[in-house]
mmCIF file with all atom_site columns, C-alpha atoms in Angstrom:
data_model
loop_
_atom_site.group_PDB
_atom_site.id
_atom_site.type_symbol
_atom_site.label_atom_id
_atom_site.label_alt_id
_atom_site.label_comp_id
_atom_site.label_asym_id
_atom_site.label_entity_id
_atom_site.label_seq_id
_atom_site.pdbx_PDB_ins_code
_atom_site.Cartn_x
_atom_site.Cartn_y
_atom_site.Cartn_z
_atom_site.occupancy
_atom_site.B_iso_or_equiv
_atom_site.pdbx_formal_charge
_atom_site.auth_seq_id
_atom_site.auth_comp_id
_atom_site.auth_asym_id
_atom_site.auth_atom_id
_atom_site.pdbx_PDB_model_num
ATOM 1  C CA . GLU A 1 1  ? 48.907 52.126 42.559 1.00 0.00 ? 171 GLU A CA 1
ATOM 2  C CA . ALA A 1 2  ? 47.826 55.207 40.639 1.00 0.00 ? 172 ALA A CA 1
ATOM 3  C CA . GLY A 1 3  ? 47.197 54.310 37.035 1.00 0.00 ? 173 GLY A CA 1
ATOM 4  C CA . GLU A 1 4  ? 47.341 50.555 37.640 1.00 0.00 ? 174 GLU A CA 1
ATOM 5  C CA . GLY A 1 5  ? 43.674 49.968 38.454 1.00 0.00 ? 175 GLY A CA 1
ATOM 6  C CA . PRO A 1 6  ? 42.896 48.352 35.078 1.00 0.00 ? 176 PRO A CA 1
ATOM 7  C CA . LEU A 1 7  ? 45.673 45.833 35.710 1.00 0.00 ? 177 LEU A CA 1
ATOM 8  C CA . HIS A 1 8  ? 44.175 44.534 38.935 1.00 0.00 ? 178 HIS A CA 1
ATOM 9  C CA . PRO A 1 9  ? 43.332 40.820 38.551 1.00 0.00 ? 179 PRO A CA 1
ATOM 10 C CA . SER A 1 10 ? 39.997 41.103 40.356 1.00 0.00 ? 180 SER A CA 1
ATOM 11 C CA . ILE A 1 11 ? 38.420 43.075 37.497 1.00 0.00 ? 181 ILE A CA 1
ATOM 12 C CA . PRO A 1 12 ? 38.553 40.288 34.881 1.00 0.00 ? 182 PRO A CA 1
ATOM 13 C CA . ALA A 1 13 ? 37.662 37.767 37.597 1.00 0.00 ? 183 ALA A CA 1
ATOM 14 C CA . ILE A 1 14 ? 34.479 39.689 38.361 1.00 0.00 ? 184 ILE A CA 1
ATOM 15 C CA . ALA A 1 15 ? 33.705 40.060 34.636 1.00 0.00 ? 185 ALA A CA 1
ATOM 16 C CA . ASN A 1 16 ? 34.111 36.297 34.187 1.00 0.00 ? 186 ASN A CA 1
ATOM 17 C CA . ALA A 1 17 ? 31.923 35.618 37.230 1.00 0.00 ? 187 ALA A CA 1
ATOM 18 C CA . ILE A 1 18 ? 29.167 37.756 35.702 1.00 0.00 ? 188 ILE A CA 1
ATOM 19 C CA . TYR A 1 19 ? 29.515 35.867 32.413 1.00 0.00 ? 189 TYR A CA 1
ATOM 20 C CA . ASP A 1 20 ? 29.449 32.481 34.162 1.00 0.00 ? 190 ASP A CA 1
ATOM 21 C CA . ALA A 1 21 ? 26.384 33.474 36.184 1.00 0.00 ? 191 ALA A CA 1
ATOM 22 C CA . VAL A 1 22 ? 24.210 35.107 33.528 1.00 0.00 ? 192 VAL A CA 1
ATOM 23 C CA . GLY A 1 23 ? 25.858 34.475 30.150 1.00 0.00 ? 193 GLY A CA 1
ATOM 24 C CA . VAL A 1 24 ? 26.670 38.033 29.103 1.00 0.00 ? 194 VAL A CA 1
ATOM 25 C CA . ARG A 1 25 ? 29.989 39.828 28.866 1.00 0.00 ? 195 ARG A CA 1
ATOM 26 C CA . ILE A 1 26 ? 30.338 43.239 30.449 1.00 0.00 ? 196 ILE A CA 1
ATOM 27 C CA . ASP A 1 27 ? 33.469 44.982 29.223 1.00 0.00 ? 197 ASP A CA 1
ATOM 28 C CA . THR A 1 28 ? 33.116 48.470 30.655 1.00 0.00 ? 198 THR A CA 1
ATOM 29 C CA . LEU A 1 29 ? 33.512 49.693 34.200 1.00 0.00 ? 199 LEU A CA 1
ATOM 30 C CA . PRO A 1 30 ? 31.857 50.070 36.579 1.00 0.00 ? 200 PRO A CA 1
ATOM 31 C CA . PHE A 1 31 ? 29.947 46.802 36.694 1.00 0.00 ? 201 PHE A CA 1
ATOM 32 C CA . THR A 1 32 ? 26.448 47.765 37.805 1.00 0.00 ? 202 THR A CA 1
ATOM 33 C CA . ALA A 1 33 ? 23.206 45.841 38.146 1.00 0.00 ? 203 ALA A CA 1
ATOM 34 C CA . PRO A 1 34 ? 21.406 48.049 35.579 1.00 0.00 ? 204 PRO A CA 1
ATOM 35 C CA . LYS A 1 35 ? 24.237 47.501 33.090 1.00 0.00 ? 205 LYS A CA 1
ATOM 36 C CA . VAL A 1 36 ? 24.098 43.711 33.562 1.00 0.00 ? 206 VAL A CA 1
ATOM 37 C CA . LEU A 1 37 ? 20.300 43.696 33.240 1.00 0.00 ? 207 LEU A CA 1
ATOM 38 C CA . ALA A 1 38 ? 20.480 45.771 30.038 1.00 0.00 ? 208 ALA A CA 1
ATOM 39 C CA . ALA A 1 39 ? 23.054 43.360 28.569 1.00 0.00 ? 209 ALA A CA 1
ATOM 40 C CA . ILE A 1 40 ? 20.829 40.373 29.419 1.00 0.00 ? 210 ILE A CA 1
ATOM 41 C CA . GLU A 1 41 ? 17.815 42.067 27.814 1.00 0.00 ? 211 GLU A CA 1
ATOM 42 C CA . ASP A 1 42 ? 19.846 42.959 24.696 1.00 0.00 ? 212 ASP A CA 1
ATOM 43 C CA . ARG A 1 43 ? 21.079 39.401 24.342 1.00 0.00 ? 213 ARG A CA 1
ATOM 44 C CA . LEU A 1 44 ? 17.567 37.957 24.723 1.00 0.00 ? 214 LEU A CA 1
ATOM 45 C CA . ARG A 1 45 ? 16.202 40.437 22.174 1.00 0.00 ? 215 ARG A CA 1
ATOM 46 C CA . LEU A 1 46 ? 18.903 39.498 19.642 1.00 0.00 ? 216 LEU A CA 1
ATOM 47 C CA . GLU A 1 47 ? 18.428 35.766 20.233 1.00 0.00 ? 217 GLU A CA 1
ATOM 48 C CA . ARG A 1 48 ? 14.666 36.050 19.716 1.00 0.00 ? 218 ARG A CA 1
ATOM 49 C CA . ALA A 1 49 ? 15.217 38.007 16.492 1.00 0.00 ? 219 ALA A CA 1
ATOM 50 C CA . GLY A 1 50 ? 17.615 35.316 15.276 1.00 0.00 ? 220 GLY A CA 1
ATOM 51 C CA . GLU A 1 51 ? 20.484 37.788 15.055 1.00 0.00 ? 221 GLU A CA 1
ATOM 52 C CA . LEU A 1 52 ? 22.693 36.211 17.695 1.00 0.00 ? 222 LEU A CA 1
ATOM 53 C CA . PRO A 1 53 ? 23.809 32.593 17.627 1.00 0.00 ? 223 PRO A CA 1
ATOM 54 C CA . VAL A 1 54 ? 23.028 30.637 20.760 1.00 0.00 ? 224 VAL A CA 1
ATOM 55 C CA . HIS A 1 55 ? 26.286 29.099 21.930 1.00 0.00 ? 225 HIS A CA 1
ATOM 56 C CA . LYS A 1 56 ? 26.063 25.778 23.716 1.00 0.00 ? 226 LYS A CA 1
ATOM 57 C CA . SER A 1 57 ? 29.446 25.800 25.427 1.00 0.00 ? 227 SER A CA 1
ATOM 58 C CA . ASP A 1 58 ? 30.907 27.953 28.125 1.00 0.00 ? 228 ASP A CA 1
ATOM 59 C CA . SER A 1 59 ? 34.493 28.908 28.890 1.00 0.00 ? 229 SER A CA 1
ATOM 60 C CA . ARG A 1 60 ? 35.123 25.465 30.400 1.00 0.00 ? 230 ARG A CA 1
ATOM 61 C CA . GLY A 1 61 ? 34.000 23.684 27.246 1.00 0.00 ? 231 GLY A CA 1
ATOM 62 C CA . GLY A 1 62 ? 30.884 22.266 28.859 1.00 0.00 ? 232 GLY A CA 1
ATOM 63 C CA . ASN A 1 63 ? 27.211 22.839 28.325 1.00 0.00 ? 233 ASN A CA 1
ATOM 64 C CA . SER A 1 64 ? 26.115 26.358 29.188 1.00 0.00 ? 234 SER A CA 1
ATOM 65 C CA . ALA A 1 65 ? 22.782 25.086 30.509 1.00 0.00 ? 235 ALA A CA 1
ATOM 66 C CA . ARG A 1 66 ? 22.678 25.124 34.259 1.00 0.00 ? 236 ARG A CA 1
ATOM 67 C CA . ARG A 1 67 ? 24.345 22.035 35.613 1.00 0.00 ? 237 ARG A CA 1
ATOM 68 C CA . SER A 1 68 ? 22.399 20.019 38.126 1.00 0.00 ? 238 SER A CA 1
ATOM 69 C CA . ALA A 1 69 ? 24.158 18.797 41.243 1.00 0.00 ? 239 ALA A CA 1
#
């Protein structure tokens, strides 16, 4: 499997799980907690400055606000 690591289907699945959980895309490996936290902070900073549009839908076409059970 040498050289095929980037093709492993778990990598995009984990990236999508991070996005679904916290609303930020991480597109570089490795996925680390400090990297996710920095991406969340960057997104919040841009949203507060009005430089990033707040999207209301997620990848499933629904509302990105947390769904109640």
